[in-house]
Tab-separated table of C-alpha atoms in Angstrom:
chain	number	residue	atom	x	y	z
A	1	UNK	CA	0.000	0.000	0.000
A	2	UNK	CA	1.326	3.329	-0.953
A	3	UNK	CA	2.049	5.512	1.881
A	4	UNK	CA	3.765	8.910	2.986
A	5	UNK	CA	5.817	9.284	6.656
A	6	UNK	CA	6.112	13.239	7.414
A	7	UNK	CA	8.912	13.245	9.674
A	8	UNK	CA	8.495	16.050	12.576
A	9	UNK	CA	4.677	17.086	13.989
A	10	UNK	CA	6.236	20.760	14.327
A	11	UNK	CA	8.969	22.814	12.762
A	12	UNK	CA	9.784	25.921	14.295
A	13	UNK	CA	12.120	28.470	12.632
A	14	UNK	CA	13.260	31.653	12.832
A	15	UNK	CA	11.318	34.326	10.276
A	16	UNK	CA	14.155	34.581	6.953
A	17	UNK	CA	15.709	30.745	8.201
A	18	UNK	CA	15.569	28.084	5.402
A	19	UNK	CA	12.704	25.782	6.126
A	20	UNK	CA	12.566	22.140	5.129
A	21	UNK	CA	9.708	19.825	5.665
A	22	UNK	CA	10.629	16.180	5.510
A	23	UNK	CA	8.369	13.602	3.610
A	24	UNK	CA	9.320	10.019	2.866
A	25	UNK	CA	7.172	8.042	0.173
A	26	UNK	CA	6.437	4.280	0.270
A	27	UNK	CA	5.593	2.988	-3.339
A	28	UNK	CA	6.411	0.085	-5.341
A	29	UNK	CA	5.404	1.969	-8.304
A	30	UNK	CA	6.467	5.356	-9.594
A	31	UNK	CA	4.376	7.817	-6.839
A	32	UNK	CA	2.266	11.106	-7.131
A	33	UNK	CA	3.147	13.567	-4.907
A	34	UNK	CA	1.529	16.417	-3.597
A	35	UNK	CA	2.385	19.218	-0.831
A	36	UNK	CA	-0.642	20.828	0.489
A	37	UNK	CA	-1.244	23.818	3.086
A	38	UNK	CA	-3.665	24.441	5.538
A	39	UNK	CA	-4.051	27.753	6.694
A	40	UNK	CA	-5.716	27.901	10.350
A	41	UNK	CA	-9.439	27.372	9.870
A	42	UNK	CA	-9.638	26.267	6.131
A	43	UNK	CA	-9.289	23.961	3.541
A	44	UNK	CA	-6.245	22.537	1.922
A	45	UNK	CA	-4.504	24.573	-0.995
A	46	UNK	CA	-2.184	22.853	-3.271
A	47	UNK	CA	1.500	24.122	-2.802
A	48	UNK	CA	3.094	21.661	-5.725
A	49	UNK	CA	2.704	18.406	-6.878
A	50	UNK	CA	5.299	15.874	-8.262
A	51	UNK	CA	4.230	13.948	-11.696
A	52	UNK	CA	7.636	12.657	-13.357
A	53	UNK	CA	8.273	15.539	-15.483
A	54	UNK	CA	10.354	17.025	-13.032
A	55	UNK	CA	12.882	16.024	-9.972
A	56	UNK	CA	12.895	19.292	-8.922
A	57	UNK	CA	9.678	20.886	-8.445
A	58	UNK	CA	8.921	24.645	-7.911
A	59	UNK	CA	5.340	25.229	-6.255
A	60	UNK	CA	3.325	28.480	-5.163
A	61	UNK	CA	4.528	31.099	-2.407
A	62	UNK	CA	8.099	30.760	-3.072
A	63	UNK	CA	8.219	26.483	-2.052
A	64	UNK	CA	9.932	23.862	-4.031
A	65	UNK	CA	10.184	20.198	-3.692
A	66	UNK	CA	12.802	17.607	-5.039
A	67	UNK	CA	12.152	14.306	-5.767
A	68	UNK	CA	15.072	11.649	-4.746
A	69	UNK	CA	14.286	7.657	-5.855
A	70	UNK	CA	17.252	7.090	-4.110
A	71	UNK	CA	16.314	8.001	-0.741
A	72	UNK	CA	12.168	7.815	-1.254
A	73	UNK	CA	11.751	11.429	-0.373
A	74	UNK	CA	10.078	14.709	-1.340
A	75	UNK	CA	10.877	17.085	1.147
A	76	UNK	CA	9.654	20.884	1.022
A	77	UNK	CA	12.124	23.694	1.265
A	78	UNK	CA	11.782	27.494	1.219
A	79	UNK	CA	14.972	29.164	1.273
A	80	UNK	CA	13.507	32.352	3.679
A	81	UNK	CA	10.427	31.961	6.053
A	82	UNK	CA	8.251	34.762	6.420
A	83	UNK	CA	5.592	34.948	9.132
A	84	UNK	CA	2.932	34.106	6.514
A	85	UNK	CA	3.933	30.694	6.231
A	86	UNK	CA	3.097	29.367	9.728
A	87	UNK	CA	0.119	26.509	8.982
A	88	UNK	CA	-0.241	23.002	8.804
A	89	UNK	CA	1.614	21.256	6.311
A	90	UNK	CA	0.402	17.830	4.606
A	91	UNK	CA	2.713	15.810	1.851
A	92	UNK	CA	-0.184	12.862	-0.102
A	93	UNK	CA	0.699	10.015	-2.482
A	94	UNK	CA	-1.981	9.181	-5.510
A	95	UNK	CA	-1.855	6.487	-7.407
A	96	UNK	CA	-2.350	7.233	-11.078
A	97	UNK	CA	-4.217	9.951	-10.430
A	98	UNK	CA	-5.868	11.802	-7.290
A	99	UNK	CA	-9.120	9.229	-6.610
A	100	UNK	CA	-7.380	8.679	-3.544
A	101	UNK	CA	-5.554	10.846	-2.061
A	102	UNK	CA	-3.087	9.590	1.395
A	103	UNK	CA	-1.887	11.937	3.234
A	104	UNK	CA	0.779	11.924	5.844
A	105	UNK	CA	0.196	12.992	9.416
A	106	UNK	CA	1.119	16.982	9.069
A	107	UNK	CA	3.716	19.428	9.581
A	108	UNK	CA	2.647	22.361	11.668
A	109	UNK	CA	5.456	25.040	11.036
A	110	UNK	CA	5.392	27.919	13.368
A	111	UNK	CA	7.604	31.033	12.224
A	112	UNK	CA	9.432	33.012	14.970
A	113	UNK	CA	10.138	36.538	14.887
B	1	UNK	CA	-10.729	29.952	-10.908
B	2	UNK	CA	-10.385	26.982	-8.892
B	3	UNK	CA	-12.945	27.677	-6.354
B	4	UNK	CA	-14.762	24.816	-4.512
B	5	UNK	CA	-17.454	26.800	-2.260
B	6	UNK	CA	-18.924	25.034	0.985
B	7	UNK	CA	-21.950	26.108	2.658
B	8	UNK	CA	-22.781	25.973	5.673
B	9	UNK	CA	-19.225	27.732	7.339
B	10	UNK	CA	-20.261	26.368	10.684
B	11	UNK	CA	-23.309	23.704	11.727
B	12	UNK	CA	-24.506	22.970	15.430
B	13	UNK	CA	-26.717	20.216	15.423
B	14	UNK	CA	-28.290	17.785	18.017
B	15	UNK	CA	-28.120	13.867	17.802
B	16	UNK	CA	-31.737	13.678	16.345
B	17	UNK	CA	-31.550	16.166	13.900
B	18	UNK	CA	-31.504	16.300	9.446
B	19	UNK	CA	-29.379	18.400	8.009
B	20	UNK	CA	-27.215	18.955	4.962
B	21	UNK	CA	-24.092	20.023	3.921
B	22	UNK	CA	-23.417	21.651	0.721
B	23	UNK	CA	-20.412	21.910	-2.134
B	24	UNK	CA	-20.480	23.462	-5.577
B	25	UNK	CA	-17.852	24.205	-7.794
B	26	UNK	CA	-18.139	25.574	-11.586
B	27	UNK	CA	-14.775	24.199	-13.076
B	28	UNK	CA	-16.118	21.420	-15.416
B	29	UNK	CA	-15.062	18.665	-13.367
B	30	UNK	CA	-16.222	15.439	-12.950
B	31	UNK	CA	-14.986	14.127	-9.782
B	32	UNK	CA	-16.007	15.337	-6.577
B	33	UNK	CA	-14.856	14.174	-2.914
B	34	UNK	CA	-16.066	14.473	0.691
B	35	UNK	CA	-13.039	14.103	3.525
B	36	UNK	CA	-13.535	14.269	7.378
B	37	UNK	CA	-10.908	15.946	9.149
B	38	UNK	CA	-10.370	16.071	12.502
B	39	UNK	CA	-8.724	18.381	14.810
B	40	UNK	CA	-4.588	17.949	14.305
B	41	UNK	CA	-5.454	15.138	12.348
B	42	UNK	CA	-4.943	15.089	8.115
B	43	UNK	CA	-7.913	14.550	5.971
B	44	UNK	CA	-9.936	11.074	5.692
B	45	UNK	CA	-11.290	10.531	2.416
B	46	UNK	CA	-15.335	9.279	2.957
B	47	UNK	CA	-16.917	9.173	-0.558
B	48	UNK	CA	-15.763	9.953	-4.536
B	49	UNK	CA	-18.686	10.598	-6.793
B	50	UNK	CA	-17.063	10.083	-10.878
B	51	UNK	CA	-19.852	11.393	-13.786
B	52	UNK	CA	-22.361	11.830	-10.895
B	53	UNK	CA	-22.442	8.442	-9.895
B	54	UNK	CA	-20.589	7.000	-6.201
B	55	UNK	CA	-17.481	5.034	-7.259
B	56	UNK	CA	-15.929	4.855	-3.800
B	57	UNK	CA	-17.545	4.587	-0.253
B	58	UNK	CA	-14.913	3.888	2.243
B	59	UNK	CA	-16.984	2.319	4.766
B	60	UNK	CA	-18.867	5.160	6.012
B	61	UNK	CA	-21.530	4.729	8.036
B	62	UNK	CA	-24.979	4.999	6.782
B	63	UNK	CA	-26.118	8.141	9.091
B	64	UNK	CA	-24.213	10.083	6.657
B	65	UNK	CA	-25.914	9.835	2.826
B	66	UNK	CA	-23.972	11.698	-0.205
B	67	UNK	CA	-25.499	12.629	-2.874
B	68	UNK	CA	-24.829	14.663	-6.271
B	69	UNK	CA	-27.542	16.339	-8.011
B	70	UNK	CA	-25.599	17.096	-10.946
B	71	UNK	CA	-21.833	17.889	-12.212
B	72	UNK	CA	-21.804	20.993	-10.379
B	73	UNK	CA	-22.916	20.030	-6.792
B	74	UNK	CA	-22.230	17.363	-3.906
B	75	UNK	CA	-24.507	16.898	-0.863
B	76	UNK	CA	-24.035	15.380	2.277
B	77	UNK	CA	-27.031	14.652	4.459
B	78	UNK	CA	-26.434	14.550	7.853
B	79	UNK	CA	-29.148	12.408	10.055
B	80	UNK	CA	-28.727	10.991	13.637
B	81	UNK	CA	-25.149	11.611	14.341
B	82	UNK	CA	-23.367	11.218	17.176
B	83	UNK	CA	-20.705	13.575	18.684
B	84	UNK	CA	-17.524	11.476	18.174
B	85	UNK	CA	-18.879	12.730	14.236
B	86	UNK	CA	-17.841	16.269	14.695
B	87	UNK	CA	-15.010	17.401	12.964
B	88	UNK	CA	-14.560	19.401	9.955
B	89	UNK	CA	-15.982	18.723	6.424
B	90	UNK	CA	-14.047	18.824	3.662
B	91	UNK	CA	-15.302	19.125	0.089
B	92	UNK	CA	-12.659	18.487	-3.362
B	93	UNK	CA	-13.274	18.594	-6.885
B	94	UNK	CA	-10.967	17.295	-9.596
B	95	UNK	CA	-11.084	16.747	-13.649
B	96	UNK	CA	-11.861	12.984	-13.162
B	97	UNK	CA	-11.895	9.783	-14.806
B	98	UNK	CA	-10.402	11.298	-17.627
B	99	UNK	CA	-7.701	12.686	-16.022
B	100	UNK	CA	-6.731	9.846	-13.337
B	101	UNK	CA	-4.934	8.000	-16.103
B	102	UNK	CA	-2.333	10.792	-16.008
B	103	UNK	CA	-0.172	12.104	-13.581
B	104	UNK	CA	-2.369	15.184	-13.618
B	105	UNK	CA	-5.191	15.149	-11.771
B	106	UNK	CA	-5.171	17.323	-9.022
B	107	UNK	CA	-7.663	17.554	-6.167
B	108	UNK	CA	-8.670	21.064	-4.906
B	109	UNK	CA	-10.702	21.708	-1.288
B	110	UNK	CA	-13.462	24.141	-0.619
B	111	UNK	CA	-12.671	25.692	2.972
B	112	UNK	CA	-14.553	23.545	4.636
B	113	UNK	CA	-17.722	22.923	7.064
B	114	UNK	CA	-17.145	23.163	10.870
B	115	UNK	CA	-19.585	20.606	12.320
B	116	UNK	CA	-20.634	20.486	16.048
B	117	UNK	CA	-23.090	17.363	17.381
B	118	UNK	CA	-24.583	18.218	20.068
């Protein structure tokens, strides 16, 4: 069964620090991957998503995403954090497609000043 | 646009009560999702609707009935839940059948439906 492990419930870095959000993939096929955010008190908005095109993937609000086979991950990084990105972070795996969505357990970053 | 609207924002209800939640979206698509979602926890998907017809039910109990009208809209009818059931509501749209073939399907989320049982 395809699954995601987000490594970390909360991430906690300085406002301008790099952020990285860790996400490891189990797949024994080729895996769709998604990043979503959650913003306190609404749905989930699609950051970037991973489809083979790309190993490197470059998403909304200044995020990108790399995809290593070698090491089953697609962690999130943002080179400078700005107070605006404190919410709950979610990496998902889809199988040929998005029927079904699985998503990992969350990421809630908090940005200090 | 990629807008997915939910209505009601926020629904108190008692155990014995009826009521409905609500999700439209005008994007053309032709897959439509409910999740459950509860607090600190990531979404749980309950019911896909492809071409207006159910194709999954993951084991949901039967106190909560979906239903979709047409292409544009997805219902969930609430009836004689219990308060372990509150938790938020999440609706998602996405191109479909079609579309799940290739790697490019992508769900998006209306904001949501804050549910309280009472």
């Amino acid at each position: 069964a395809q699954s995601v492990t987000q490594l970390g419930s909360h991430v906690s870095v300085s406002e301008g620090a790099l952020v990285l959000l860790r996400c490891n993939y189990s797949s024994s096929v080729p895996p769709y991957l998604f990043w979503y955010v959650q913003y306190p008190n609404q749905g989930l908005q699609l950051l970037l998503k991973y489809t083979s095109a790309a190993t490197l993937v470059k998403g909304i609000n200044g995020f990108e995403a790399e995809f290593k086979k070698s090491e089953t991950s697609f962690h999130l990084t943002k080179p400078s954090a700005h107070m605006s990105d404190a919410a709950e972070y979610f990496c998902a795996v889809s199988k040929g497609g998005a029927q079904k969505l699985v998503f990992g357990q969350g990421t809630r970053l908090t940005i200090n000043p | 646009d990629t807008e997915v609207t939910q209505t009601p924002k926020h629904l108190v209800m008692g155990m014995t009560n009826k009521k409905s939640l609500k999700c439209e979206q005008h994007m053309g698509h032709r897959a439509m999702y409910w999740y459950k979602q509860k607090a600190k926890k990531p979404p749980e998907l309950m019911f896909v609707y492809s071409y207006e017809k159910l194709s999954i039910n993951e084991s949901v109990p039967s106190r909560f009935s979906p239903e979709c009208p047409n292409s544009s809209l997805l219902n969930l009818h609430l009836h004689a839940l219990q308060p372990e059931d509150s938790a938020l509501y999440l609706c998602a749209s996405s191109q479909g059948p079609l579309a799940w073939r290739e790697p490019t399907d992508t769900q998006y989320f209306g904001p949501g439906t804050r549910l309280t049982v009472l």
